[in-house]
XYZ file of C-alpha atoms in Angstrom:
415
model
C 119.598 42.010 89.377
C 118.499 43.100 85.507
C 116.044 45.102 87.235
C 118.109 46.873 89.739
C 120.627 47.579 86.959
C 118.318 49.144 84.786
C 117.113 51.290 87.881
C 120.655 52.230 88.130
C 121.237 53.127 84.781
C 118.646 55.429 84.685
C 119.847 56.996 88.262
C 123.075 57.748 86.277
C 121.605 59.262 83.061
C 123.439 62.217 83.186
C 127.151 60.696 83.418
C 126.150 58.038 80.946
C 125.223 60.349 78.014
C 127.949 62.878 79.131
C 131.028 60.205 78.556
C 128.956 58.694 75.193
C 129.142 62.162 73.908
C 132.528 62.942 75.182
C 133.906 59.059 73.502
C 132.016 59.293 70.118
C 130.777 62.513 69.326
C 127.033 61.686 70.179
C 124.540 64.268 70.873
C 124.137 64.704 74.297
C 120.693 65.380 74.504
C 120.042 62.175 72.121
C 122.006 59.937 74.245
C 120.050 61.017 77.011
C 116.956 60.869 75.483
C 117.125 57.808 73.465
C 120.424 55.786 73.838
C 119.826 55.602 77.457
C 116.452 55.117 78.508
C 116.706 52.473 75.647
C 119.142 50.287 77.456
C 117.606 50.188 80.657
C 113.578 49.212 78.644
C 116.276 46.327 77.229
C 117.314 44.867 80.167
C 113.482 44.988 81.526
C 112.160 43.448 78.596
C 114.603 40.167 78.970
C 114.904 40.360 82.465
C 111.237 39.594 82.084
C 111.781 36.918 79.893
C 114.483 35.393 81.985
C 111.851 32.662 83.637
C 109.721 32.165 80.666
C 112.058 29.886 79.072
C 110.909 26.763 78.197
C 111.479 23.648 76.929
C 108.967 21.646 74.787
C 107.197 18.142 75.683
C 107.755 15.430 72.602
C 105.502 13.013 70.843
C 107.431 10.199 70.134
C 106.769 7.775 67.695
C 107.769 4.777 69.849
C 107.731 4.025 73.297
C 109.621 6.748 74.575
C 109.140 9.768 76.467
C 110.712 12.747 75.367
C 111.118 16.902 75.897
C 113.192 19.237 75.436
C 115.630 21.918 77.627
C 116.518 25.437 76.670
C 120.095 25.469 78.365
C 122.334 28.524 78.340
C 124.925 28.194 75.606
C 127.736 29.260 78.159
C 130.226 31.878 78.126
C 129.449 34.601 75.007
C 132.133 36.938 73.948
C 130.663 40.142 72.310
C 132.412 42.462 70.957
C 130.729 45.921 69.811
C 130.868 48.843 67.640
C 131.955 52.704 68.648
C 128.861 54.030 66.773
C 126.352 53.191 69.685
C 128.104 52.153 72.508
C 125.103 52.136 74.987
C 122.817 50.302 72.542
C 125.007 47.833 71.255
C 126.172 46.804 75.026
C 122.640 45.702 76.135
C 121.766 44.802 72.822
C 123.848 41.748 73.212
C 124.425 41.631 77.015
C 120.789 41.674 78.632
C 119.460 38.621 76.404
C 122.914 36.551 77.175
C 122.036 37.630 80.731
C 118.278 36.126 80.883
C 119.840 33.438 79.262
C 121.971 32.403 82.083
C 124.954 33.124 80.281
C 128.224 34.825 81.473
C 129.634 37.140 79.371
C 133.383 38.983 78.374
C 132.000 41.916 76.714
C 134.862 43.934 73.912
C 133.924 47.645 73.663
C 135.277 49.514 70.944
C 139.072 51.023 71.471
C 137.126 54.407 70.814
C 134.601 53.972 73.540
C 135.504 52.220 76.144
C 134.377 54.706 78.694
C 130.554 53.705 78.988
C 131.194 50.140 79.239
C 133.322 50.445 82.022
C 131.263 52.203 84.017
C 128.327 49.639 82.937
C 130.755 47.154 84.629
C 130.850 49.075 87.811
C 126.688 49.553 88.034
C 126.670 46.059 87.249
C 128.723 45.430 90.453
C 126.364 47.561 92.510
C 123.498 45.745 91.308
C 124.559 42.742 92.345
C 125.645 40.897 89.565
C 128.217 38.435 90.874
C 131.804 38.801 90.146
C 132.537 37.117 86.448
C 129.392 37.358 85.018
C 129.188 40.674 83.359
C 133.013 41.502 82.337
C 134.966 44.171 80.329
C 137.696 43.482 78.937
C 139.287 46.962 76.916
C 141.671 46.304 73.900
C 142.225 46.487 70.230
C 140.346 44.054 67.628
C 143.537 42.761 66.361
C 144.325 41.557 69.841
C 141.877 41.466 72.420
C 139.009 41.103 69.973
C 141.056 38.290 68.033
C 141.795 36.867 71.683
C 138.134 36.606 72.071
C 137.366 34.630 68.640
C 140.116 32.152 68.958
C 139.416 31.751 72.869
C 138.756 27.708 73.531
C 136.567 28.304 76.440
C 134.464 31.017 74.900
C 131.471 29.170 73.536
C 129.952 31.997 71.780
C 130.508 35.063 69.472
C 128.302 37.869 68.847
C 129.486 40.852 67.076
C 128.335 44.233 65.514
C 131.077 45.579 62.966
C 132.215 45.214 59.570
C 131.858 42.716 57.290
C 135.740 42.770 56.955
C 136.109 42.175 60.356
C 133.115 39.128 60.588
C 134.812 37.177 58.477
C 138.182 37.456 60.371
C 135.809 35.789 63.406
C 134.258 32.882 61.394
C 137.547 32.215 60.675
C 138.886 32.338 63.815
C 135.891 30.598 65.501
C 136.052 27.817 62.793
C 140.025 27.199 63.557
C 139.342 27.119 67.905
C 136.610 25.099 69.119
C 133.986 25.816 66.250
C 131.798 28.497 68.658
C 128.881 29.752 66.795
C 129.018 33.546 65.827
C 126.156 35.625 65.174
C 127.192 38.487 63.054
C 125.666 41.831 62.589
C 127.725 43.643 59.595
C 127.780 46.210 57.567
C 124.626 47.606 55.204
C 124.101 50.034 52.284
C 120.242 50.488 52.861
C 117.869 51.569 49.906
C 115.141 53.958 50.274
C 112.272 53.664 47.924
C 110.295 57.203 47.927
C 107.343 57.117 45.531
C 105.833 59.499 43.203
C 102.504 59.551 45.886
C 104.194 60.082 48.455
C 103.692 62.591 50.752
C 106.930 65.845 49.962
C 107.605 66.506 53.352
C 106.739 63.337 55.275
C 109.103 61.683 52.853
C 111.986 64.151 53.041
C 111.784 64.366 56.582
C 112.035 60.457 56.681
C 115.014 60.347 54.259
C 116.896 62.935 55.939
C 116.905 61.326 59.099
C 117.408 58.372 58.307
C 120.730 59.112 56.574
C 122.437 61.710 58.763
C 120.971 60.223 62.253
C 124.024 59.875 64.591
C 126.016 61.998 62.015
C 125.766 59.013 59.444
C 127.509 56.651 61.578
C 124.463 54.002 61.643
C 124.484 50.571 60.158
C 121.133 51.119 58.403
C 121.581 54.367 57.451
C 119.102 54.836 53.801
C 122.517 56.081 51.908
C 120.649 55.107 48.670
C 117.772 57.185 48.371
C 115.434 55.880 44.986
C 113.474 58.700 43.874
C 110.083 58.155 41.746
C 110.839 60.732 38.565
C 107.064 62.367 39.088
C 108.484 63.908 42.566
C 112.456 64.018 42.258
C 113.299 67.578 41.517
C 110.949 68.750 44.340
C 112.284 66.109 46.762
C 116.145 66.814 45.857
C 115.064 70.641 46.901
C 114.174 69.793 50.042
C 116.549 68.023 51.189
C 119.162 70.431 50.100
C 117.282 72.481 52.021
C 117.649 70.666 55.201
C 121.291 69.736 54.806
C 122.149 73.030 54.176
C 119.706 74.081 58.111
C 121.590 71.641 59.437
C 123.660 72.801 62.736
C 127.281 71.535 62.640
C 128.965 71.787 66.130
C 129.882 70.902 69.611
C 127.582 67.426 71.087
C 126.606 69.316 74.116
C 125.148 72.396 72.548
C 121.253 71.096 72.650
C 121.078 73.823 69.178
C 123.339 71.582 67.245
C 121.835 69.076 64.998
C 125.100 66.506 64.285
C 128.192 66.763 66.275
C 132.251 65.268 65.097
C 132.847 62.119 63.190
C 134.118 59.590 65.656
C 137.938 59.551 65.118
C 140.719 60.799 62.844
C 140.245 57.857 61.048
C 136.808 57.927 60.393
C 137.040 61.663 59.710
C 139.579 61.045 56.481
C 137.841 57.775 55.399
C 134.650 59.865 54.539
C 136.354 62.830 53.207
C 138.069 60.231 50.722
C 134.667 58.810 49.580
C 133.331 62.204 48.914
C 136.586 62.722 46.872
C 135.660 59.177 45.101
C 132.517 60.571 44.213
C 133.648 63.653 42.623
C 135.994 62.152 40.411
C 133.622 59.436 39.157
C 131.253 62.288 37.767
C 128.416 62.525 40.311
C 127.268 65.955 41.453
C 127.853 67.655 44.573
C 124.801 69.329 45.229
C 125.541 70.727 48.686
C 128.229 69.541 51.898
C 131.409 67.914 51.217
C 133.797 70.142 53.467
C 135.127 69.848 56.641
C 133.619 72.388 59.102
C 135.852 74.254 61.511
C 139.552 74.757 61.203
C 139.366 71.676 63.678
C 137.561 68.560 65.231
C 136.434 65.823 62.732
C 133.110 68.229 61.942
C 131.962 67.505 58.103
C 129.092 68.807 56.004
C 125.771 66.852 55.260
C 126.575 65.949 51.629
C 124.209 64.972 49.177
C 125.119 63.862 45.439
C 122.787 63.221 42.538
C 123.428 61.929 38.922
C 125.155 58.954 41.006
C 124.566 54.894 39.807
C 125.120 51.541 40.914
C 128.753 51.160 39.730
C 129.969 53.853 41.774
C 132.007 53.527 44.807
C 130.072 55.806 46.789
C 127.184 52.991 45.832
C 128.816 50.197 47.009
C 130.684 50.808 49.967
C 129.375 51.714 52.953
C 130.937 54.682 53.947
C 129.427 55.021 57.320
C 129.350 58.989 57.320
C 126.450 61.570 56.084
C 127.270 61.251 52.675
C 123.673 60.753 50.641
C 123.593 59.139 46.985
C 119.974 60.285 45.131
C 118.922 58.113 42.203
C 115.739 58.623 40.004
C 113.478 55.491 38.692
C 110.641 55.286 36.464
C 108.623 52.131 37.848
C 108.599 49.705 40.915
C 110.383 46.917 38.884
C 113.000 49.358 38.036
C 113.108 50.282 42.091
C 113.123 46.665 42.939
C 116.067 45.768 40.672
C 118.508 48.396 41.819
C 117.667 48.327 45.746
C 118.441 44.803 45.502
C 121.636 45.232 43.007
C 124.086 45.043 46.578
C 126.417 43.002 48.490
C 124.235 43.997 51.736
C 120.538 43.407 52.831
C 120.546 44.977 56.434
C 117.628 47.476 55.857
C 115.541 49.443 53.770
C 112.568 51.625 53.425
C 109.732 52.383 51.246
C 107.546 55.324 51.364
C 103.939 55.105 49.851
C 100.459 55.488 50.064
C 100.054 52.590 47.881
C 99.056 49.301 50.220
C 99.920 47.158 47.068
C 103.204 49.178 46.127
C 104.213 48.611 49.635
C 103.119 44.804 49.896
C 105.066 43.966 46.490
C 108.493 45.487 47.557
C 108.366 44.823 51.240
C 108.285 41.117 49.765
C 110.903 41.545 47.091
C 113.802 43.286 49.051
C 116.486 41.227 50.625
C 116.866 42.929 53.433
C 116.410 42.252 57.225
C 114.552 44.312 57.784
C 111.644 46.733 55.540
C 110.409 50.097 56.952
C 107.512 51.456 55.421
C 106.328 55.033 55.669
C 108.865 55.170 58.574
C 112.893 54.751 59.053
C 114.750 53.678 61.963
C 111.784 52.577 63.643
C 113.374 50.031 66.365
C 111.476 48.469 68.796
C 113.251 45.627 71.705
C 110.487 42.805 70.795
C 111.212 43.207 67.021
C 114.009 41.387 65.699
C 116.711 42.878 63.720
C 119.725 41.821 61.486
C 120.919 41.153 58.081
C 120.615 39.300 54.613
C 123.480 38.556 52.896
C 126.680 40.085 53.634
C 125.500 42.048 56.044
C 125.047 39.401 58.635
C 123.178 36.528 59.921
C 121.711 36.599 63.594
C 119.114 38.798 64.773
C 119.408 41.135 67.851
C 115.948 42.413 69.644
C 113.229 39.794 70.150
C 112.738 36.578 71.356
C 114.662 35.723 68.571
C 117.781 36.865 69.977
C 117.151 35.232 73.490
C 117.177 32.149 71.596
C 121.086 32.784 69.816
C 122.015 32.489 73.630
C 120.388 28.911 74.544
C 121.067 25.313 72.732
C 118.463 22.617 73.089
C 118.471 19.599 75.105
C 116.441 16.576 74.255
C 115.868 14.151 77.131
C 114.707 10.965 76.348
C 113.487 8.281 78.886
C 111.867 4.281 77.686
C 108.374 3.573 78.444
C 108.197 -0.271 79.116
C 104.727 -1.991 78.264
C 103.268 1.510 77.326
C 99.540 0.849 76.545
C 99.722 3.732 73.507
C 102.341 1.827 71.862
């Protein structure tokens, strides 16, 4: 049934990326190139996994025999983010599936539309009725609904850190569920003085303003190695200022609307933030348009670690460019954050990138790359960005508690 949804989804590529685009201000051509595709190579990949779960046979110290069963963990609640809506559905729904769990999925109030129609191609594939549900609502009462639920036995959830804690809590005060959280990030980038100039600003570049900055591990602190910083800034001033603004289905625009109103104003207040706190604008910062939630790639410099725009993840293509003298220095202020969901480091130095892939606290390291997921590699945060990993056999596992079985062996010759 995996397998004849993913078929499905793929069938439908089209509609899927049209109402992603139309909910959240995706790229169209993206969502049908990436988002997509993606989510139907998910489901395969557990669907395949779905009767390779196993159990484990015990050596017991007595005279006992012993093993072990991988039993689904029962009914999961996930609730997800508007910032991927296809990803962050199978993400969490295919391994709960292979698990043999059911599942009451939350989509984000701002995209609901793909999930819904997920629901109906589940129907068609024959998933049977109650296994794969949607339930549409607000966090502060259908999401909230889920956490506190007493016959939910499981939370996952992709949002903000605020918001994570408000489901521990909730989770702790029902009937204890266990919650895997992944939350928010402000992601370091670590560009050093060999690196290659264009490799690295193409890297840095897209790994901010991807999905119009609206990505959890977007590298929003970009550490610059003073031998290469003043060429580096220049080219990626060049590149935010190439960048097409405009309309998700025009396949010549580069990043379409912020997701909401809300969103829209939040960011525009953090660039505002910055400004006052002395960094300097070097190029973006506007709305574009005289309407629609359009804004400028923005890119400050002369920024440090005790400004807001530093701290808070601001979840919009706002860029914060910081020059270091050596890798201890690097080290010290990628690490000098509340978060640890990602990071990146960009070097032709084995050693260089040995040392700080080791030293960061972060989930996960990307070197000479950015944004570089793959389904069988797990992914999720340090610190307060998280705990829980999604992708992988890892996250198969969140979805399945262990049974030992234990039987007496009477006048066992080995004991």
């Amino acid at each position: 049934m995996m397998m004849k949804l993913a078929d499905l989804i793929e069938e439908n590529v089209e509609e899927i990326a049209a109402l992603d685009a139309v909910n959240g201000g995706k790229l169209f051509t993206l969502c049908k190139a990436i988002d997509i595709p993606g989510a139907a190579r998910t489901l395969r990949y557990y669907a395949g996994a779905a009767d390779k779960i196993h159990g484990t046979v015990l050596k017991m110290s007595k005279g006992l025999q012993g093993y072990t069963l991988r039993e689904p963990i029962g009914v999961v609640g996930s609730i997800i983010p508007w910032n991927f809506p296809t990803t962050m559905f199978f993400m969490k729904a295919a391994p709960a599936l292979a698990a043999g769990c059911t599942l009451v999925v939350k989509p984000a109030e701002q995209t609901p539309l793909s999930a819904l129609y997920y629901a109906h191609l589940a129907k068609l594939a024959g998933i049977p009725d109650g296994v794969l549900n949607v339930v549409n609502g607000f966090g502060e009462t259908a999401g909230a609904a889920i956490s506190a639920h007493m016959d939910i036995d499981k939370v996952t959830f992709t949002g903000s850190t605020e918001v994570g804690r408000k489901i521990m809590a909730a989770a702790a005060a029902s009937n204890l569920k266990p919650v895997s959280l992944e939350l928010g990030g402000k992601s370091p980038l670590l560009i050093f003085d060999d690196a290659d100039i264009d490799q690295a600003a193409d890297i840095a570049f897209r790994g901010m303003f991807y999905n119009k900055g609206e990505i959890c591990v977007a590298s929003s602190r970009v550490y610059v190695q003073e031998g290469i910083y003043e060429k580096l800034v220049k080219k990626l001033v060049e590149k935010a200022k190439a960048t097409v603004v405009g309309d998700p289905f025009d396949p010549q625009v580069n990043q379409g609307p912020q997701t909401d109103k809300k969103q829209f104003e939040k960011i525009l207040s953090y660039i505002e933030h910055g400004k006052r706190e002395g960094a300097t604008l070097l190029t973006g910062g506007k709305h574009v348009g005289q309407k629609g939630y359009y804004i400028e790639p923005t890119i400050f410099t002369d920024v440090n670690e005790d400004m807001i725009i530093t701290k808070e993840e601001i979840f919009g293509p706002v860029m914060s460019l910081m020059k270091f003298k050596t890798m201890e220095e690097a080290i010290k202020r990628a690490n000098n954050t509340t978060y640890g969901l990602a990071s990146g480091i960009i070097t032709k130095n084995l050693n260089v990138a040995n040392t700080v892939s080791r030293s960061i606290r972060a989930g996960v390291v990307w070197i000479n790359c950015y944004t570089a997921f793959d389904v069988d590699c797990p992914y999720g945060g340090y610190k307060m960005s998280g705990f829980g990993r999604d992708f992988g056999l890892d996250a198969l596992n969140q979805y399945l508690q262990i049974k030992s079985v234990v039987t007496p062996i009477h006048d066992s010759p080995w004991h």
